[in-house]
mmCIF file of C-alpha atoms in Angstrom:
data_model
loop_
_atom_site.group_PDB
_atom_site.id
_atom_site.type_symbol
_atom_site.label_atom_id
_atom_site.label_comp_id
_atom_site.label_asym_id
_atom_site.label_seq_id
_atom_site.Cartn_x
_atom_site.Cartn_y
_atom_site.Cartn_z
ATOM 1 C CA MET A 1 5.024 -11.430 19.914
ATOM 2 C CA ARG A 2 7.142 -14.500 19.607
ATOM 3 C CA THR A 3 6.132 -17.598 17.729
ATOM 4 C CA ARG A 4 7.790 -20.856 18.538
ATOM 5 C CA ALA A 5 8.133 -23.577 15.972
ATOM 6 C CA ARG A 6 6.043 -26.633 16.518
ATOM 7 C CA THR A 7 7.791 -29.754 17.669
ATOM 8 C CA LEU A 8 7.050 -32.879 15.706
ATOM 9 C CA ALA A 9 6.809 -35.107 18.728
ATOM 10 C CA GLY A 10 5.061 -37.749 16.678
ATOM 11 C CA ALA A 11 7.852 -37.775 14.129
ATOM 12 C CA THR A 12 10.456 -38.039 16.877
ATOM 13 C CA ALA A 13 8.617 -40.950 18.436
ATOM 14 C CA LEU A 14 8.456 -42.709 15.084
ATOM 15 C CA ALA A 15 12.163 -42.184 14.554
ATOM 16 C CA MET A 16 12.904 -43.628 17.994
ATOM 17 C CA LEU A 17 10.627 -46.584 17.204
ATOM 18 C CA ALA A 18 12.434 -47.187 13.924
ATOM 19 C CA ALA A 19 15.811 -47.101 15.671
ATOM 20 C CA ALA A 20 14.575 -49.523 18.312
ATOM 21 C CA CYS A 21 13.335 -51.913 15.614
ATOM 22 C CA GLN A 22 16.757 -51.876 13.952
ATOM 23 C CA GLN A 23 18.283 -53.122 17.240
ATOM 24 C CA GLN A 24 15.899 -56.080 17.619
ATOM 25 C CA ASP A 25 17.137 -59.669 17.896
ATOM 26 C CA PRO A 26 17.158 -61.115 14.329
ATOM 27 C CA ALA A 27 15.077 -64.030 15.669
ATOM 28 C CA ALA A 28 12.271 -61.597 16.215
ATOM 29 C CA ILE A 29 11.941 -61.285 12.427
ATOM 30 C CA ASP A 30 10.320 -64.701 12.490
ATOM 31 C CA ASP A 31 7.674 -63.545 14.962
ATOM 32 C CA PRO A 32 4.034 -63.856 13.960
ATOM 33 C CA GLU A 33 2.680 -61.250 11.564
ATOM 34 C CA PRO A 34 2.498 -57.868 13.187
ATOM 35 C CA THR A 35 -0.770 -56.203 13.968
ATOM 36 C CA GLU A 36 -2.024 -53.239 11.930
ATOM 37 C CA ASP A 37 -0.807 -50.836 14.649
ATOM 38 C CA GLU A 38 2.695 -52.280 14.432
ATOM 39 C CA THR A 39 2.908 -51.954 10.654
ATOM 40 C CA GLY A 40 1.654 -48.375 10.783
ATOM 41 C CA ALA A 41 -0.027 -49.075 7.448
ATOM 42 C CA ASP A 42 -2.841 -46.634 8.079
ATOM 43 C CA ASP A 43 -1.134 -44.122 10.406
ATOM 44 C CA MET A 44 -0.408 -40.456 9.683
ATOM 45 C CA SER A 45 3.372 -40.668 9.943
ATOM 46 C CA PRO A 46 5.229 -38.188 7.725
ATOM 47 C CA PRO A 47 7.384 -39.433 4.880
ATOM 48 C CA PRO A 48 11.027 -40.049 5.850
ATOM 49 C CA ASP A 49 12.276 -36.847 4.232
ATOM 50 C CA THR A 50 10.154 -34.697 6.564
ATOM 51 C CA ILE A 51 11.051 -36.334 9.882
ATOM 52 C CA GLU A 52 13.892 -33.891 10.509
ATOM 53 C CA GLN A 53 12.405 -30.396 10.749
ATOM 54 C CA THR A 54 14.388 -27.219 10.216
ATOM 55 C CA THR A 55 13.714 -24.199 12.378
ATOM 56 C CA LEU A 56 14.799 -20.848 10.968
ATOM 57 C CA VAL A 57 15.560 -17.787 13.077
ATOM 58 C CA LEU A 58 14.047 -14.608 11.660
ATOM 59 C CA MET A 59 15.796 -11.475 12.937
ATOM 60 C CA THR A 60 13.327 -8.588 13.009
ATOM 61 C CA HIS A 61 12.774 -5.169 14.476
ATOM 62 C CA ASP A 62 10.599 -4.910 17.570
ATOM 63 C CA SER A 63 7.540 -3.787 15.578
ATOM 64 C CA PHE A 64 7.312 -6.997 13.559
ATOM 65 C CA ASP A 65 3.961 -8.707 13.901
ATOM 66 C CA VAL A 66 2.285 -11.557 12.066
ATOM 67 C CA ASP A 67 -0.995 -13.429 12.179
ATOM 68 C CA GLU A 68 -0.119 -16.610 14.090
ATOM 69 C CA GLU A 69 -2.410 -18.730 11.900
ATOM 70 C CA VAL A 70 -0.682 -17.497 8.748
ATOM 71 C CA LEU A 71 2.751 -18.338 10.153
ATOM 72 C CA ALA A 72 1.520 -21.732 11.397
ATOM 73 C CA ALA A 73 0.169 -22.491 7.919
ATOM 74 C CA PHE A 74 3.637 -21.836 6.478
ATOM 75 C CA THR A 75 5.139 -24.301 8.956
ATOM 76 C CA ASP A 76 2.458 -26.888 8.217
ATOM 77 C CA GLU A 77 2.967 -26.624 4.458
ATOM 78 C CA SER A 78 6.759 -26.424 4.396
ATOM 79 C CA GLY A 79 7.797 -28.314 7.518
ATOM 80 C CA ILE A 80 9.918 -25.274 8.425
ATOM 81 C CA GLY A 81 9.556 -23.746 11.862
ATOM 82 C CA VAL A 82 10.247 -20.058 12.457
ATOM 83 C CA ASP A 83 11.617 -18.498 15.632
ATOM 84 C CA LEU A 84 11.415 -14.709 15.849
ATOM 85 C CA ALA A 85 14.397 -12.760 17.179
ATOM 86 C CA PRO A 86 13.511 -9.080 17.792
ATOM 87 C CA ALA A 87 16.626 -6.916 17.909
ATOM 88 C CA GLY A 88 15.406 -3.380 18.598
ATOM 89 C CA ASP A 89 14.313 -0.778 16.053
ATOM 90 C CA ALA A 90 15.228 -0.969 12.379
ATOM 91 C CA GLY A 91 18.583 0.750 12.821
ATOM 92 C CA ALA A 92 19.543 -1.323 15.858
ATOM 93 C CA THR A 93 18.586 -4.532 14.046
ATOM 94 C CA VAL A 94 20.849 -3.723 11.110
ATOM 95 C CA ASN A 95 23.694 -2.710 13.410
ATOM 96 C CA GLN A 96 23.306 -5.946 15.378
ATOM 97 C CA ALA A 97 23.421 -7.985 12.176
ATOM 98 C CA ILE A 98 26.577 -6.176 11.050
ATOM 99 C CA LEU A 99 28.327 -6.697 14.385
ATOM 100 C CA THR A 100 27.510 -10.432 14.338
ATOM 101 C CA ARG A 101 28.053 -11.024 10.628
ATOM 102 C CA ASP A 102 30.688 -13.731 11.192
ATOM 103 C CA ALA A 103 28.431 -15.561 13.666
ATOM 104 C CA PRO A 104 24.924 -14.588 12.493
ATOM 105 C CA LEU A 105 22.110 -14.480 15.025
ATOM 106 C CA GLY A 106 19.572 -15.602 12.419
ATOM 107 C CA ASP A 107 18.997 -17.111 9.007
ATOM 108 C CA VAL A 108 16.859 -14.324 7.565
ATOM 109 C CA LEU A 109 16.588 -10.646 8.483
ATOM 110 C CA PHE A 110 13.376 -8.688 8.017
ATOM 111 C CA GLY A 111 13.031 -4.961 8.571
ATOM 112 C CA VAL A 112 15.963 -3.181 6.968
ATOM 113 C CA ASP A 113 14.392 -0.170 5.262
ATOM 114 C CA ASN A 114 15.590 2.172 2.556
ATOM 115 C CA THR A 115 17.032 4.576 5.151
ATOM 116 C CA PHE A 116 19.524 1.908 6.308
ATOM 117 C CA LEU A 117 19.710 -0.253 3.172
ATOM 118 C CA SER A 118 23.036 1.095 1.930
ATOM 119 C CA ARG A 119 24.680 0.346 5.295
ATOM 120 C CA ALA A 120 23.478 -3.270 5.172
ATOM 121 C CA LEU A 121 24.582 -3.793 1.570
ATOM 122 C CA GLU A 122 28.002 -2.231 2.161
ATOM 123 C CA ALA A 123 28.489 -4.697 5.024
ATOM 124 C CA ASP A 124 27.708 -7.579 2.615
ATOM 125 C CA LEU A 125 25.116 -8.997 4.996
ATOM 126 C CA PHE A 126 23.015 -10.944 2.524
ATOM 127 C CA VAL A 127 23.054 -13.867 0.100
ATOM 128 C CA ALA A 128 21.520 -12.984 -3.282
ATOM 129 C CA TYR A 129 18.190 -14.650 -4.059
ATOM 130 C CA GLU A 130 15.644 -13.729 -6.744
ATOM 131 C CA SER A 131 12.311 -15.074 -5.582
ATOM 132 C CA PRO A 132 9.842 -16.243 -8.235
ATOM 133 C CA GLU A 133 7.178 -14.371 -6.245
ATOM 134 C CA LEU A 134 8.816 -11.090 -7.334
ATOM 135 C CA GLU A 135 6.779 -11.349 -10.526
ATOM 136 C CA GLN A 136 3.817 -10.144 -8.451
ATOM 137 C CA VAL A 137 5.720 -7.284 -6.760
ATOM 138 C CA ASP A 138 5.626 -3.716 -8.043
ATOM 139 C CA GLU A 139 9.020 -3.081 -9.686
ATOM 140 C CA GLN A 140 9.368 0.383 -8.148
ATOM 141 C CA PHE A 141 10.061 -1.272 -4.781
ATOM 142 C CA VAL A 142 12.864 -3.527 -6.071
ATOM 143 C CA LEU A 143 15.761 -1.255 -5.135
ATOM 144 C CA ASP A 144 18.595 -3.802 -5.340
ATOM 145 C CA ASP A 145 19.274 -5.150 -8.829
ATOM 146 C CA GLU A 146 21.399 -7.948 -7.364
ATOM 147 C CA HIS A 147 18.434 -9.192 -5.264
ATOM 148 C CA ARG A 148 20.414 -9.302 -2.052
ATOM 149 C CA VAL A 149 17.251 -7.987 -0.419
ATOM 150 C CA THR A 150 13.597 -8.483 -1.295
ATOM 151 C CA PRO A 151 10.953 -5.760 -0.735
ATOM 152 C CA VAL A 152 8.206 -6.849 1.671
ATOM 153 C CA THR A 153 6.313 -3.768 2.901
ATOM 154 C CA ARG A 154 5.839 -0.155 1.960
ATOM 155 C CA GLY A 155 4.497 2.848 3.807
ATOM 156 C CA ASP A 156 4.846 6.593 4.119
ATOM 157 C CA VAL A 157 5.926 8.731 7.051
ATOM 158 C CA CYS A 158 3.747 11.834 6.970
ATOM 159 C CA LEU A 159 2.538 14.708 9.087
ATOM 160 C CA ASN A 160 -0.780 13.814 10.722
ATOM 161 C CA TYR A 161 -3.187 16.492 11.870
ATOM 162 C CA ASP A 162 -6.026 16.708 14.383
ATOM 163 C CA ARG A 163 -9.170 17.303 12.306
ATOM 164 C CA ALA A 164 -11.204 18.649 15.241
ATOM 165 C CA TRP A 165 -8.522 21.114 16.353
ATOM 166 C CA PHE A 166 -8.135 22.673 12.920
ATOM 167 C CA GLU A 167 -11.901 22.966 12.460
ATOM 168 C CA GLU A 168 -12.497 24.455 15.919
ATOM 169 C CA ASN A 169 -9.671 26.977 15.605
ATOM 170 C CA ASP A 170 -10.337 27.887 11.949
ATOM 171 C CA VAL A 171 -6.650 27.468 11.081
ATOM 172 C CA PRO A 172 -5.816 26.421 7.498
ATOM 173 C CA LEU A 173 -3.895 23.203 6.996
ATOM 174 C CA PRO A 174 -0.287 23.587 5.893
ATOM 175 C CA ASP A 175 0.081 22.819 2.190
ATOM 176 C CA ASP A 176 3.836 22.495 2.228
ATOM 177 C CA LEU A 177 6.620 21.794 4.712
ATOM 178 C CA ALA A 178 7.708 25.423 4.405
ATOM 179 C CA ASP A 179 4.355 26.503 5.879
ATOM 180 C CA LEU A 180 5.328 24.972 9.221
ATOM 181 C CA THR A 181 7.593 27.940 9.951
ATOM 182 C CA ASP A 182 4.596 30.293 9.803
ATOM 183 C CA GLU A 183 3.484 31.880 13.067
ATOM 184 C CA ALA A 184 0.080 30.170 12.688
ATOM 185 C CA TYR A 185 1.784 26.862 13.540
ATOM 186 C CA ALA A 186 3.974 28.122 16.397
ATOM 187 C CA GLY A 187 3.993 25.539 19.197
ATOM 188 C CA ARG A 188 1.778 23.169 17.159
ATOM 189 C CA LEU A 189 4.211 20.556 15.842
ATOM 190 C CA ALA A 190 5.759 17.479 17.506
ATOM 191 C CA VAL A 191 8.583 15.570 15.781
ATOM 192 C CA MET A 192 11.045 12.842 16.769
ATOM 193 C CA ASN A 193 14.804 12.835 17.151
ATOM 194 C CA PRO A 194 16.200 11.288 13.917
ATOM 195 C CA ALA A 195 19.088 9.798 15.889
ATOM 196 C CA THR A 196 16.714 7.660 17.974
ATOM 197 C CA SER A 197 13.556 7.273 15.884
ATOM 198 C CA SER A 198 12.935 5.690 12.475
ATOM 199 C CA PRO A 199 10.010 8.017 11.564
ATOM 200 C CA GLY A 200 12.080 10.896 12.945
ATOM 201 C CA LEU A 201 14.860 9.999 10.515
ATOM 202 C CA ALA A 202 12.369 9.688 7.655
ATOM 203 C CA PHE A 203 11.033 13.179 8.393
ATOM 204 C CA LEU A 204 14.570 14.600 8.467
ATOM 205 C CA LEU A 205 15.194 12.986 5.059
ATOM 206 C CA ALA A 206 11.953 14.502 3.793
ATOM 207 C CA THR A 207 13.274 17.946 4.686
ATOM 208 C CA VAL A 208 16.636 17.224 3.013
ATOM 209 C CA GLU A 209 14.799 16.239 -0.172
ATOM 210 C CA ARG A 210 12.398 19.209 0.004
ATOM 211 C CA PHE A 211 14.922 21.976 0.800
ATOM 212 C CA GLY A 212 18.209 20.458 -0.371
ATOM 213 C CA GLU A 213 21.444 20.041 1.551
ATOM 214 C CA ASP A 214 21.985 23.798 1.430
ATOM 215 C CA GLY A 215 18.593 24.661 2.864
ATOM 216 C CA TYR A 216 17.294 22.012 5.226
ATOM 217 C CA LEU A 217 19.145 23.338 8.282
ATOM 218 C CA ASP A 218 17.688 26.815 7.705
ATOM 219 C CA PHE A 219 14.250 25.212 7.749
ATOM 220 C CA TRP A 220 15.025 23.425 11.029
ATOM 221 C CA GLU A 221 16.389 26.622 12.593
ATOM 222 C CA ALA A 222 13.089 28.289 11.701
ATOM 223 C CA LEU A 223 11.175 25.352 13.233
ATOM 224 C CA VAL A 224 13.130 25.742 16.470
ATOM 225 C CA ASP A 225 12.235 29.431 16.501
ATOM 226 C CA ASN A 226 8.598 28.345 15.970
ATOM 227 C CA ASP A 227 8.700 26.168 19.117
ATOM 228 C CA VAL A 228 8.849 22.696 17.548
ATOM 229 C CA LEU A 229 8.732 19.896 20.141
ATOM 230 C CA VAL A 230 11.223 16.997 19.810
ATOM 231 C CA THR A 231 10.708 13.621 21.482
ATOM 232 C CA ASP A 232 12.995 10.581 21.487
ATOM 233 C CA GLY A 233 10.393 8.188 20.082
ATOM 234 C CA TRP A 234 7.169 8.029 18.079
ATOM 235 C CA SER A 235 4.997 6.800 20.958
ATOM 236 C CA GLU A 236 5.789 9.803 23.136
ATOM 237 C CA ALA A 237 4.967 12.244 20.363
ATOM 238 C CA TYR A 238 1.838 10.462 19.105
ATOM 239 C CA TYR A 239 0.227 9.402 22.368
ATOM 240 C CA ASP A 240 1.483 12.051 24.808
ATOM 241 C CA GLU A 241 1.854 15.244 22.768
ATOM 242 C CA PHE A 242 -0.596 14.897 19.847
ATOM 243 C CA SER A 243 -3.938 16.522 20.680
ATOM 244 C CA ALA A 244 -6.007 13.980 18.688
ATOM 245 C CA THR A 245 -4.839 10.886 20.557
ATOM 246 C CA GLY A 246 -3.922 12.040 24.042
ATOM 247 C CA GLU A 247 -3.889 15.004 26.357
ATOM 248 C CA GLY A 248 -1.232 16.877 24.408
ATOM 249 C CA ASP A 249 -1.689 20.291 22.814
ATOM 250 C CA ARG A 250 0.092 19.677 19.492
ATOM 251 C CA PRO A 251 -2.346 19.250 16.569
ATOM 252 C CA LEU A 252 0.475 18.302 14.158
ATOM 253 C CA VAL A 253 2.720 15.261 14.585
ATOM 254 C CA VAL A 254 5.040 13.099 12.510
ATOM 255 C CA SER A 255 3.403 9.703 12.066
ATOM 256 C CA TYR A 256 2.331 7.436 9.211
ATOM 257 C CA ALA A 257 -0.097 7.586 6.292
ATOM 258 C CA SER A 258 -1.672 4.445 7.764
ATOM 259 C CA SER A 259 -2.316 6.012 11.190
ATOM 260 C CA PRO A 260 -5.866 7.229 10.334
ATOM 261 C CA PRO A 261 -7.172 3.712 9.505
ATOM 262 C CA ALA A 262 -5.597 2.474 12.740
ATOM 263 C CA GLU A 263 -7.583 5.119 14.673
ATOM 264 C CA VAL A 264 -10.785 3.840 13.052
ATOM 265 C CA TYR A 265 -9.956 0.140 13.384
ATOM 266 C CA TYR A 266 -9.316 0.307 17.133
ATOM 267 C CA ALA A 267 -12.201 2.677 17.960
ATOM 268 C CA ASP A 268 -15.376 1.291 19.542
ATOM 269 C CA PRO A 269 -17.618 2.089 17.829
ATOM 270 C CA PRO A 270 -15.596 2.948 14.724
ATOM 271 C CA PRO A 271 -16.269 6.494 13.445
ATOM 272 C CA ASP A 272 -17.364 7.232 9.887
ATOM 273 C CA GLU A 273 -14.347 9.494 9.474
ATOM 274 C CA ALA A 274 -10.897 9.117 11.020
ATOM 275 C CA PRO A 275 -10.184 11.789 13.683
ATOM 276 C CA THR A 276 -6.802 12.395 12.082
ATOM 277 C CA GLY A 277 -5.749 13.321 8.581
ATOM 278 C CA VAL A 278 -2.560 13.232 6.510
ATOM 279 C CA ILE A 279 -0.715 16.113 4.856
ATOM 280 C CA GLU A 280 0.454 14.464 1.658
ATOM 281 C CA ALA A 281 3.078 17.096 0.797
ATOM 282 C CA SER A 282 5.056 15.978 3.856
ATOM 283 C CA CYS A 283 5.180 12.241 3.110
ATOM 284 C CA PHE A 284 8.439 10.305 2.772
ATOM 285 C CA ARG A 285 8.318 6.797 1.263
ATOM 286 C CA GLN A 286 9.656 3.861 3.308
ATOM 287 C CA VAL A 287 10.201 0.354 1.942
ATOM 288 C CA GLU A 288 11.140 -2.572 4.177
ATOM 289 C CA PHE A 289 13.173 -5.512 2.936
ATOM 290 C CA ALA A 290 14.131 -9.040 3.933
ATOM 291 C CA GLY A 291 17.327 -10.874 3.084
ATOM 292 C CA ILE A 292 19.047 -14.210 3.681
ATOM 293 C CA LEU A 293 21.914 -13.667 6.088
ATOM 294 C CA GLN A 294 25.421 -14.717 5.087
ATOM 295 C CA GLY A 295 26.542 -17.755 7.057
ATOM 296 C CA THR A 296 23.154 -19.455 7.322
ATOM 297 C CA GLU A 297 23.294 -23.238 7.254
ATOM 298 C CA HIS A 298 19.765 -23.396 5.840
ATOM 299 C CA GLU A 299 19.857 -21.352 2.663
ATOM 300 C CA ALA A 300 17.307 -23.527 0.815
ATOM 301 C CA GLU A 301 14.798 -23.206 3.650
ATOM 302 C CA ALA A 302 15.553 -19.490 3.967
ATOM 303 C CA ARG A 303 14.595 -19.049 0.311
ATOM 304 C CA LEU A 304 11.194 -20.564 1.065
ATOM 305 C CA LEU A 305 10.750 -18.103 3.929
ATOM 306 C CA ILE A 306 11.514 -15.187 1.592
ATOM 307 C CA ASP A 307 8.912 -16.575 -0.839
ATOM 308 C CA PHE A 308 6.416 -16.726 2.031
ATOM 309 C CA LEU A 309 7.064 -13.116 3.099
ATOM 310 C CA ILE A 310 6.001 -11.849 -0.326
ATOM 311 C CA GLY A 311 3.379 -14.521 -0.851
ATOM 312 C CA PRO A 312 -0.331 -13.569 -0.877
ATOM 313 C CA GLU A 313 -1.195 -14.859 2.618
ATOM 314 C CA PHE A 314 1.538 -12.924 4.437
ATOM 315 C CA GLN A 315 1.108 -9.825 2.294
ATOM 316 C CA GLU A 316 -2.655 -9.542 2.860
ATOM 317 C CA GLN A 317 -2.334 -9.707 6.656
ATOM 318 C CA LEU A 318 0.198 -6.850 6.770
ATOM 319 C CA PRO A 319 -2.266 -3.920 6.958
ATOM 320 C CA LEU A 320 -3.959 -5.108 10.154
ATOM 321 C CA THR A 321 -0.871 -6.477 11.917
ATOM 322 C CA MET A 322 1.867 -3.929 11.197
ATOM 323 C CA PHE A 323 -0.312 -1.240 9.538
ATOM 324 C CA VAL A 324 1.813 -1.075 6.431
ATOM 325 C CA PHE A 325 0.960 -1.721 2.813
ATOM 326 C CA PRO A 326 1.838 -4.862 0.851
ATOM 327 C CA VAL A 327 4.238 -4.599 -2.085
ATOM 328 C CA ARG A 328 2.408 -7.297 -4.002
ATOM 329 C CA THR A 329 0.215 -5.867 -6.755
ATOM 330 C CA ASP A 330 -2.523 -8.485 -6.414
ATOM 331 C CA ALA A 331 -2.854 -8.247 -2.614
ATOM 332 C CA SER A 332 -6.264 -7.142 -1.353
ATOM 333 C CA LEU A 333 -6.585 -4.393 1.244
ATOM 334 C CA PRO A 334 -9.021 -4.509 4.178
ATOM 335 C CA GLU A 335 -11.996 -2.159 3.934
ATOM 336 C CA VAL A 336 -10.701 0.144 6.689
ATOM 337 C CA PHE A 337 -7.583 0.756 4.588
ATOM 338 C CA GLU A 338 -9.548 1.193 1.381
ATOM 339 C CA THR A 339 -11.682 3.855 3.089
ATOM 340 C CA HIS A 340 -9.319 5.709 5.440
ATOM 341 C CA ALA A 341 -5.700 5.186 4.325
ATOM 342 C CA VAL A 342 -3.780 7.632 2.181
ATOM 343 C CA LEU A 343 -1.392 6.622 -0.597
ATOM 344 C CA PRO A 344 0.465 9.786 -1.669
ATOM 345 C CA ASP A 345 0.794 10.113 -5.431
ATOM 346 C CA ASP A 346 4.190 11.807 -5.301
ATOM 347 C CA PRO A 347 5.944 11.152 -1.977
ATOM 348 C CA LEU A 348 9.356 12.594 -1.174
ATOM 349 C CA GLU A 349 12.093 10.025 -1.820
ATOM 350 C CA LEU A 350 15.873 9.727 -1.738
ATOM 351 C CA ALA A 351 17.942 6.939 -3.285
ATOM 352 C CA PRO A 352 19.426 4.534 -0.698
ATOM 353 C CA GLU A 353 22.923 5.423 -1.945
ATOM 354 C CA THR A 354 22.266 9.126 -1.382
ATOM 355 C CA ILE A 355 20.938 8.402 2.093
ATOM 356 C CA GLY A 356 23.968 6.251 2.850
ATOM 357 C CA GLU A 357 26.356 9.017 1.824
ATOM 358 C CA GLY A 358 24.646 11.752 3.835
ATOM 359 C CA ARG A 359 22.679 10.162 6.685
ATOM 360 C CA ASP A 360 25.241 10.370 9.492
ATOM 361 C CA ALA A 361 26.354 13.899 8.604
ATOM 362 C CA TRP A 362 22.740 15.116 8.332
ATOM 363 C CA ILE A 363 21.879 13.663 11.738
ATOM 364 C CA GLU A 364 24.963 15.206 13.310
ATOM 365 C CA ALA A 365 24.199 18.613 11.791
ATOM 366 C CA TRP A 366 20.534 18.333 12.832
ATOM 367 C CA THR A 367 21.588 17.546 16.408
ATOM 368 C CA SER A 368 23.855 20.593 16.529
ATOM 369 C CA THR A 369 21.130 22.814 15.099
ATOM 370 C CA VAL A 370 17.994 21.606 16.895
ATOM 371 C CA LEU A 371 19.276 20.270 20.226
ATOM 372 C CA ARG A 372 21.882 22.951 20.724
#
């Protein structure tokens, strides 16, 4: 979805009228008193300092979504238009921003997550800004002490399971990632390639954290022996291979902790219980950030956009637009999230610096082991 900034045609017309008046014959000053329309005494013209509108370009990943009324309200209140510039998935967006750092494609970037944060910070992509709205954000999500990036969303990548399949086949749910190598789950799991999929990368990181650098490849070798299915992207795995959402035969899939409320929200009629569940022991925490890009000519306006992204209106529309959780502590959740979403108490996590040091080597080793 793209949202174009409104054009203040009225303001432009007024500016043209003012310029035309300045070029009038001085004799015209002695003309009879102008009518009310000519004075504009009661019109709705904006004050002079708002006639020139700034339009910011917000670089995002392709999954960015926003309630159009919420974004329009920001433009109405601030006088700042926002053009969206999707640039691929999260990794591609960061790479694009790095490649164009000297001639930035936007003013603000949204969507760099903790799995790519270190790469963005090492490239010195962002201007530091500490938003006053951070007072309402949970401190655990503020991962950059220099405030080069601001946390905006949070979520968890987790194994989802098909409730009906497990009940009909009387198979116990796995309690731990290590259980997935058991014969009971042979040919039951679909995952994504971490080189091409953000949730696939998050799941790989979950296994690195769970088994350590010395053990995660042994786990993946055992998964290969247990007939794990690998797809390039999340959509193929979730909609084509997962038994709960398509015609696939895999009752276990890598997805999100917020997938069950999505299944309820889009169902007609909505069921009392989501058809899918979440295995909390598999969850890996993701946090998405926004930052002001170096080289912007509109830093003051960009700061206001950062404030908006962690303001209450934007934060409260996140669950039903992008199906992620707000980072703001006072943000309300919709009922379908309150009832059906899972927030793991102790998700698997790795520090961005640790991810930055190991990510490329882990992906390369995974590729050699799993796609051999």
